[in-house]
Tab-separated table of C-alpha atoms and ligand atoms in Angstrom:
chain	number	residue	atom	x	y	z
A	1180	MET	CA	-3.121	-13.044	-20.182
A	1181	ILE	CA	-6.820	-13.194	-19.404
A	1182	ILE	CA	-8.596	-9.870	-18.819
A	1183	SER	CA	-11.810	-10.279	-16.919
A	1184	ARG	CA	-14.314	-7.628	-15.877
A	1185	SER	CA	-16.926	-9.754	-14.113
A	1186	ILE	CA	-16.906	-11.632	-10.816
A	1187	GLU	CA	-18.522	-14.645	-12.447
A	1188	GLU	CA	-15.833	-14.876	-15.107
A	1189	ILE	CA	-12.813	-14.523	-12.823
A	1190	ARG	CA	-14.326	-17.100	-10.451
A	1191	GLU	CA	-14.609	-19.565	-13.314
A	1192	VAL	CA	-11.033	-18.889	-14.484
A	1193	VAL	CA	-9.686	-19.475	-10.972
A	1194	ALA	CA	-11.887	-22.554	-10.417
A	1195	ASN	CA	-10.464	-24.139	-13.574
A	1196	TRP	CA	-6.913	-23.464	-12.430
A	1197	ARG	CA	-7.747	-25.089	-9.111
A	1198	LEU	CA	-9.024	-28.204	-10.926
A	1199	GLU	CA	-5.608	-28.350	-12.617
A	1200	GLY	CA	-4.015	-28.345	-9.143
A	1201	CYS	CA	-2.622	-24.803	-9.321
A	1202	ASP	CA	-2.273	-22.476	-6.353
A	1203	ILE	CA	-3.219	-18.830	-6.765
A	1204	GLY	CA	-1.578	-15.501	-5.891
A	1205	LEU	CA	-3.542	-12.241	-5.780
A	1206	VAL	CA	-2.056	-8.743	-6.154
A	1207	PRO	CA	-4.662	-6.042	-5.402
A	1208	THR	CA	-3.910	-2.671	-7.050
A	1209	MET	CA	-5.466	0.573	-8.208
A	1210	GLY	CA	-3.429	0.580	-11.422
A	1211	TYR	CA	-1.040	3.065	-13.058
A	1212	PHE	CA	1.718	0.554	-12.550
A	1213	HIS	CA	5.249	1.417	-11.520
A	1214	ASP	CA	8.070	-0.847	-10.462
A	1215	GLY	CA	6.629	-1.205	-6.938
A	1216	HIS	CA	3.492	-2.835	-8.362
A	1217	LEU	CA	5.591	-4.933	-10.736
A	1218	GLU	CA	7.732	-6.181	-7.844
A	1219	LEU	CA	4.575	-7.448	-6.102
A	1220	MET	CA	3.574	-9.202	-9.325
A	1221	ARG	CA	7.034	-10.729	-9.825
A	1222	THR	CA	6.986	-12.009	-6.246
A	1223	SER	CA	3.605	-13.618	-6.848
A	1224	VAL	CA	4.605	-15.105	-10.213
A	1225	HIS	CA	7.633	-16.623	-8.470
A	1226	ARG	CA	5.657	-17.963	-5.483
A	1227	ALA	CA	2.322	-19.096	-6.942
A	1228	ASP	CA	1.402	-21.181	-9.985
A	1229	LYS	CA	-1.064	-18.560	-11.216
A	1230	THR	CA	-1.186	-14.826	-10.518
A	1231	VAL	CA	-4.303	-12.664	-10.600
A	1232	VAL	CA	-3.840	-8.874	-10.474
A	1233	SER	CA	-6.918	-6.884	-9.566
A	1234	LEU	CA	-7.138	-3.363	-10.962
A	1235	PHE	CA	-9.884	-1.414	-9.240
A	1236	VAL	CA	-9.846	2.247	-8.221
A	1237	ASN	CA	-11.943	1.671	-5.149
A	1238	PRO	CA	-14.289	4.642	-4.591
A	1239	THR	CA	-15.022	3.804	-0.941
A	1240	GLN	CA	-11.430	4.379	0.155
A	1241	PHE	CA	-11.428	7.972	-1.120
A	1242	GLY	CA	-12.840	10.712	1.115
A	1243	PRO	CA	-14.767	13.791	-0.042
A	1244	GLY	CA	-12.413	16.180	-1.836
A	1245	GLU	CA	-9.782	13.490	-2.431
A	1246	ASP	CA	-8.391	12.557	-5.851
A	1247	LEU	CA	-10.805	9.785	-6.964
A	1248	ASP	CA	-11.857	11.593	-10.157
A	1249	VAL	CA	-8.338	12.464	-11.253
A	1250	TYR	CA	-6.546	9.318	-10.050
A	1251	PRO	CA	-4.041	8.455	-12.825
A	1252	ARG	CA	-5.127	5.653	-15.162
A	1253	ASP	CA	-3.455	3.835	-18.056
A	1254	PHE	CA	-5.352	0.640	-18.730
A	1255	ASP	CA	-3.524	-0.428	-21.893
A	1256	GLY	CA	-0.101	0.384	-20.462
A	1257	ASP	CA	-0.946	-1.512	-17.259
A	1258	CYS	CA	-2.056	-4.613	-19.179
A	1259	ALA	CA	1.170	-4.575	-21.238
A	1260	LYS	CA	3.336	-4.295	-18.079
A	1261	ALA	CA	1.441	-7.047	-16.245
A	1262	ARG	CA	1.676	-9.344	-19.257
A	1263	GLN	CA	5.414	-8.733	-19.470
A	1264	VAL	CA	6.071	-9.863	-15.888
A	1265	GLY	CA	4.054	-13.048	-16.397
A	1266	VAL	CA	0.694	-12.247	-14.798
A	1267	ASP	CA	-1.953	-14.820	-15.769
A	1268	ALA	CA	-5.130	-12.780	-15.317
A	1269	MET	CA	-6.194	-9.203	-14.656
A	1270	PHE	CA	-9.491	-8.680	-12.846
A	1271	CYS	CA	-10.743	-5.198	-13.749
A	1272	PRO	CA	-14.305	-4.733	-12.480
A	1273	GLY	CA	-16.283	-1.491	-12.617
A	1274	PRO	CA	-17.658	0.007	-9.387
A	1275	GLN	CA	-21.147	-1.484	-9.929
A	1276	GLU	CA	-19.709	-4.965	-10.179
A	1277	ILE	CA	-18.111	-4.648	-6.739
A	1278	TYR	CA	-20.730	-2.506	-4.964
A	1279	GLN	CA	-24.187	-3.625	-5.948
A	1280	SER	CA	-26.902	-1.138	-5.085
A	1281	GLY	CA	-28.102	-1.450	-1.537
A	1282	TYR	CA	-24.934	-3.023	-0.146
A	1283	LYS	CA	-24.696	-2.475	3.584
A	1284	THR	CA	-21.775	-4.450	4.961
A	1285	GLU	CA	-18.422	-2.930	5.862
A	1286	VAL	CA	-15.252	-4.381	7.348
A	1287	SER	CA	-13.531	-2.252	9.946
A	1288	VAL	CA	-10.330	-2.967	11.871
A	1289	ALA	CA	-10.962	0.026	14.073
A	1290	SER	CA	-8.045	0.042	16.494
A	1291	LEU	CA	-5.392	-0.282	13.758
A	1292	ALA	CA	-7.167	2.206	11.487
A	1293	ALA	CA	-7.646	5.029	14.010
A	1294	GLY	CA	-4.145	6.552	14.112
A	1295	LEU	CA	-1.474	7.567	11.571
A	1296	CYS	CA	-3.133	7.929	8.111
A	1297	GLY	CA	-6.539	7.219	9.675
A	1298	VAL	CA	-6.508	10.624	11.402
A	1299	ASP	CA	-6.433	12.577	8.139
A	1300	ARG	CA	-8.388	9.993	6.129
A	1301	PRO	CA	-11.336	8.858	8.264
A	1302	GLY	CA	-13.125	5.948	6.585
A	1303	HIS	CA	-10.205	5.222	4.247
A	1304	PHE	CA	-9.170	1.943	5.864
A	1305	THR	CA	-12.753	0.729	6.157
A	1306	GLY	CA	-12.960	1.173	2.374
A	1307	VAL	CA	-9.681	-0.713	1.960
A	1308	ALA	CA	-10.591	-3.537	4.366
A	1309	THR	CA	-14.019	-3.955	2.767
A	1310	VAL	CA	-12.758	-4.136	-0.807
A	1311	VAL	CA	-9.877	-6.456	0.075
A	1312	THR	CA	-12.308	-8.775	1.889
A	1313	LYS	CA	-14.489	-8.802	-1.229
A	1314	LEU	CA	-11.490	-9.514	-3.478
A	1315	PHE	CA	-10.414	-12.352	-1.172
A	1316	ASN	CA	-13.903	-13.858	-1.374
A	1317	ILE	CA	-14.098	-13.450	-5.137
A	1318	VAL	CA	-10.642	-14.780	-6.058
A	1319	LEU	CA	-10.086	-17.169	-3.110
A	1320	PRO	CA	-6.291	-16.940	-3.407
A	1321	ASP	CA	-3.693	-18.911	-1.440
A	1322	TYR	CA	-1.381	-15.880	-1.248
A	1323	ALA	CA	-1.983	-12.147	-1.390
A	1324	PHE	CA	0.826	-9.629	-1.898
A	1325	PHE	CA	0.933	-6.123	-0.423
A	1326	GLY	CA	3.669	-3.486	-0.280
A	1327	ASP	CA	5.406	-2.394	2.929
A	1328	LYS	CA	5.006	1.087	1.451
A	1329	ASP	CA	1.438	1.152	2.826
A	1330	PHE	CA	2.489	-0.346	6.132
A	1331	GLN	CA	-0.672	0.501	8.076
A	1332	GLN	CA	-2.739	-1.063	5.297
A	1333	LEU	CA	-0.573	-4.198	5.384
A	1334	ARG	CA	-1.087	-4.560	9.154
A	1335	ILE	CA	-4.845	-4.066	8.811
A	1336	ILE	CA	-5.013	-6.746	6.126
A	1337	GLN	CA	-2.914	-9.177	8.173
A	1338	GLN	CA	-5.284	-8.602	11.089
A	1339	LEU	CA	-8.508	-9.033	9.105
A	1340	THR	CA	-7.127	-12.173	7.470
A	1341	GLN	CA	-6.510	-13.664	10.900
A	1342	ASP	CA	-9.750	-12.398	12.468
A	1343	LEU	CA	-11.990	-13.528	9.592
A	1344	ASN	CA	-10.219	-16.903	9.182
A	1345	PHE	CA	-9.166	-16.454	5.579
A	1346	ALA	CA	-6.841	-19.312	4.592
A	1347	ILE	CA	-4.562	-16.853	2.781
A	1348	SER	CA	-0.857	-16.151	3.382
A	1349	ILE	CA	-0.294	-12.406	3.382
A	1350	VAL	CA	3.095	-11.559	1.918
A	1351	GLY	CA	4.635	-8.121	2.568
A	1352	VAL	CA	6.983	-6.866	-0.169
A	1353	PRO	CA	9.780	-4.324	0.579
A	1354	ILE	CA	9.384	-0.750	-0.643
A	1355	VAL	CA	10.677	-0.097	-4.160
A	1356	ARG	CA	12.350	3.312	-4.425
A	1357	GLU	CA	13.626	5.623	-7.144
A	1358	ASP	CA	17.436	5.992	-7.357
A	1359	ASP	CA	17.373	9.007	-5.040
A	1360	GLY	CA	15.278	7.184	-2.422
A	1361	LEU	CA	11.762	8.445	-3.173
A	1362	ALA	CA	9.242	5.639	-2.605
A	1363	MET	CA	7.526	4.839	-5.890
A	1364	SER	CA	3.849	5.808	-5.936
A	1365	SER	CA	1.212	6.337	-8.615
A	1366	ARG	CA	0.643	9.752	-7.005
A	1367	ASN	CA	4.230	10.835	-7.818
A	1368	ALA	CA	2.816	11.521	-11.301
A	1369	TYR	CA	1.076	14.604	-9.833
A	1370	LEU	CA	4.397	16.246	-8.844
A	1371	SER	CA	5.956	19.161	-10.712
A	1372	GLU	CA	9.706	19.044	-11.267
A	1373	SER	CA	10.465	21.255	-8.281
A	1374	GLU	CA	7.990	19.395	-6.042
A	1375	ARG	CA	9.637	16.133	-7.089
A	1376	GLN	CA	12.886	17.394	-5.543
A	1377	GLU	CA	11.270	18.808	-2.418
A	1378	VAL	CA	9.294	15.686	-1.475
A	1379	LEU	CA	12.570	13.871	-0.806
A	1380	VAL	CA	12.470	15.558	2.593
A	1381	LEU	CA	10.244	12.756	3.929
A	1382	TYR	CA	12.714	10.060	2.874
A	1383	LYS	CA	15.556	12.115	4.383
A	1384	ALA	CA	13.665	12.535	7.664
A	1385	LEU	CA	13.064	8.771	7.919
A	1386	GLN	CA	16.680	8.056	7.034
A	1387	LEU	CA	17.896	10.490	9.672
A	1388	ILE	CA	15.799	8.680	12.287
A	1389	ARG	CA	17.137	5.312	11.217
A	1390	GLN	CA	20.728	6.536	11.151
A	1391	ARG	CA	20.432	7.937	14.696
A	1392	VAL	CA	18.923	4.668	15.923
A	1393	PHE	CA	21.655	2.569	14.329
A	1394	GLU	CA	24.429	4.826	15.662
A	1395	SER	CA	23.135	4.963	19.202
A	1396	LYS	CA	24.443	2.649	21.909
A	1397	GLY	CA	21.736	3.154	24.553
A	1398	THR	CA	17.951	3.496	24.441
A	1399	ILE	CA	16.635	6.531	22.592
A	1400	ASP	CA	13.624	8.741	23.278
A	1401	THR	CA	11.360	8.810	20.243
A	1402	ASP	CA	10.247	12.403	21.007
A	1403	ASP	CA	13.812	13.690	20.558
A	1404	LEU	CA	14.246	11.730	17.340
A	1405	ILE	CA	11.009	12.973	15.848
A	1406	LYS	CA	11.779	16.573	16.807
A	1407	THR	CA	15.186	16.371	15.097
A	1408	ALA	CA	13.738	14.836	11.939
A	1409	ALA	CA	10.720	17.171	11.852
A	1410	ALA	CA	13.127	20.149	11.887
A	1411	LEU	CA	14.142	19.223	8.324
A	1412	PHE	CA	10.730	20.467	7.230
A	1413	ASP	CA	11.179	24.039	8.490
A	1414	LYS	CA	13.269	25.046	5.501
A	1415	ASN	CA	10.954	23.343	3.072
A	1416	ASN	CA	7.974	25.401	2.014
A	1417	SER	CA	5.963	23.234	-0.350
A	1418	CYS	CA	5.874	20.124	1.878
A	1419	SER	CA	4.141	20.131	5.221
A	1420	LEU	CA	4.400	17.262	7.615
A	1421	GLU	CA	1.083	15.601	8.368
A	1422	TYR	CA	2.557	13.160	10.863
A	1423	LEU	CA	5.825	11.503	11.743
A	1424	SER	CA	5.561	8.681	14.281
A	1425	ILE	CA	7.557	5.799	15.665
A	1426	VAL	CA	5.299	2.848	16.365
A	1427	ASP	CA	5.357	-0.802	17.330
A	1428	GLU	CA	4.897	-2.800	14.113
A	1429	GLN	CA	2.244	-5.097	15.551
A	1430	SER	CA	0.017	-2.702	17.463
A	1431	LEU	CA	0.847	0.479	15.470
A	1432	GLN	CA	0.860	2.239	18.851
A	1433	GLY	CA	3.342	5.071	19.415
A	1434	LEU	CA	6.418	4.248	21.493
A	1435	SER	CA	8.259	6.491	23.948
A	1436	LYS	CA	11.542	4.608	23.409
A	1437	VAL	CA	12.911	2.870	20.340
A	1438	TRP	CA	12.517	-0.785	21.161
A	1439	GLY	CA	12.041	-4.129	19.380
A	1440	ARG	CA	10.446	-4.270	15.976
A	1441	CYS	CA	9.488	-0.679	15.514
A	1442	ARG	CA	9.063	1.508	12.486
A	1443	ALA	CA	9.008	5.203	11.617
A	1444	LEU	CA	6.047	6.237	9.463
A	1445	GLY	CA	5.243	9.592	7.943
A	1446	ALA	CA	2.909	11.474	5.620
A	1447	ILE	CA	3.374	14.820	3.916
A	1448	ARG	CA	1.189	17.175	1.972
A	1449	VAL	CA	2.708	18.921	-1.022
A	1450	ASN	CA	1.246	22.370	-1.742
A	1451	GLN	CA	-1.975	21.247	-0.006
A	1452	ARG	CA	-2.736	19.060	-3.043
A	1453	ILE	CA	-0.784	15.862	-2.972
A	1454	ARG	CA	-0.474	13.484	-0.055
A	1455	LEU	CA	2.493	11.094	0.023
A	1456	ILE	CA	3.520	8.481	2.592
A	1457	ASP	CA	6.662	6.513	3.412
A	1458	ASN	CA	8.122	4.461	6.254
A	1459	MET	CA	11.267	2.681	7.431
A	1460	ALA	CA	12.022	-0.187	9.798
A	1461	LEU	CA	14.218	0.812	12.766
A	1462	TYR	CA	15.842	-2.600	13.247
A	1463	ARG	CA	18.234	-4.643	11.190
B	989	LIG	P1	-1.957	0.972	-5.090
B	989	LIG	O1	-2.161	0.712	-6.530
B	989	LIG	O2	-1.285	2.279	-4.785
B	989	LIG	O3	-3.195	0.724	-4.257
B	989	LIG	O4	-0.898	-0.110	-4.596
B	989	LIG	C1	-1.111	-1.487	-4.815
B	989	LIG	C2	-0.117	-2.265	-4.027
B	989	LIG	O5	1.196	-1.900	-4.420
B	989	LIG	C3	-0.200	-2.017	-2.509
B	989	LIG	O6	-0.025	-3.248	-1.817
B	989	LIG	C4	0.954	-1.078	-2.263
B	989	LIG	O7	1.474	-1.164	-0.944
B	989	LIG	C5	1.959	-1.600	-3.257
B	989	LIG	N1	2.961	-0.576	-3.548
B	989	LIG	C6	2.722	0.692	-3.966
B	989	LIG	N2	3.882	1.366	-4.090
B	989	LIG	C7	4.872	0.512	-3.731
B	989	LIG	C8	6.293	0.618	-3.651
B	989	LIG	N3	6.943	1.735	-3.942
B	989	LIG	N4	6.983	-0.469	-3.248
B	989	LIG	C9	6.338	-1.620	-2.927
B	989	LIG	N5	5.002	-1.791	-2.998
B	989	LIG	C10	4.277	-0.730	-3.387
């Protein structure tokens, strides 16, 4: 597996693969790999001739007071895991390689970024959209793989790909969960043993919503559903609900009735410190 830290080098690696007639898959990550990341990589290895994984803890998607400085890192472990699933190259630039001094351009998909996680993390999705646009331009992949876990991010990337005419197929990969249902996340490493148990409340709230939707015969008011699910949090002291919403998958706008391809999304804060997200589709 090639490990490349410079834009020039990864461009040359990819250009040579192209001359050989290979197509290219890109998996953007911030590292500290778990099985969710590895599932994205496996999907790419299966779909594309060559897979590039980018590992970049992108400073512009962290707000003031967020966990940029303590974000978990394990470079050697990550390289070993990527190699094992058949990744061909890791692109691991430093911040100066990606953001040269004096850079001024940002990519914003404002209407999709305003709600949900965008309320508590202003600027976050502009950081994400900007870095993903840069990675697309650097690697020039045919496919790029993103997890459904970050559903708002996936929608924003689908939209920017269409709006900016990137010739890239965006592939969404289902959420990989622990045995008890918790969505895998690098940030789960911050949880104490008792917090690890308590955070399951978000998964349970989403499951309750989905169960009610699947059991119901008529149309259902989303307000009632959200109220019922949000009540699960009353008994839970370390996790507070940041939001719980039922939205149309395309527009990410809130719905008054469960209808069509819609999805429940939520975020919690654990002891004020740790922010976790999850979501579930409300259709079969
Ligand atoms: P991150 O390193 O957290 O920025 O995540 C990199 C990619 O992995 C993103 O596309 C995430 O949506 C995806 N991802 C993270 N956790 C999971 C998971 N549990 N299941 C599926 N994909 C995931």
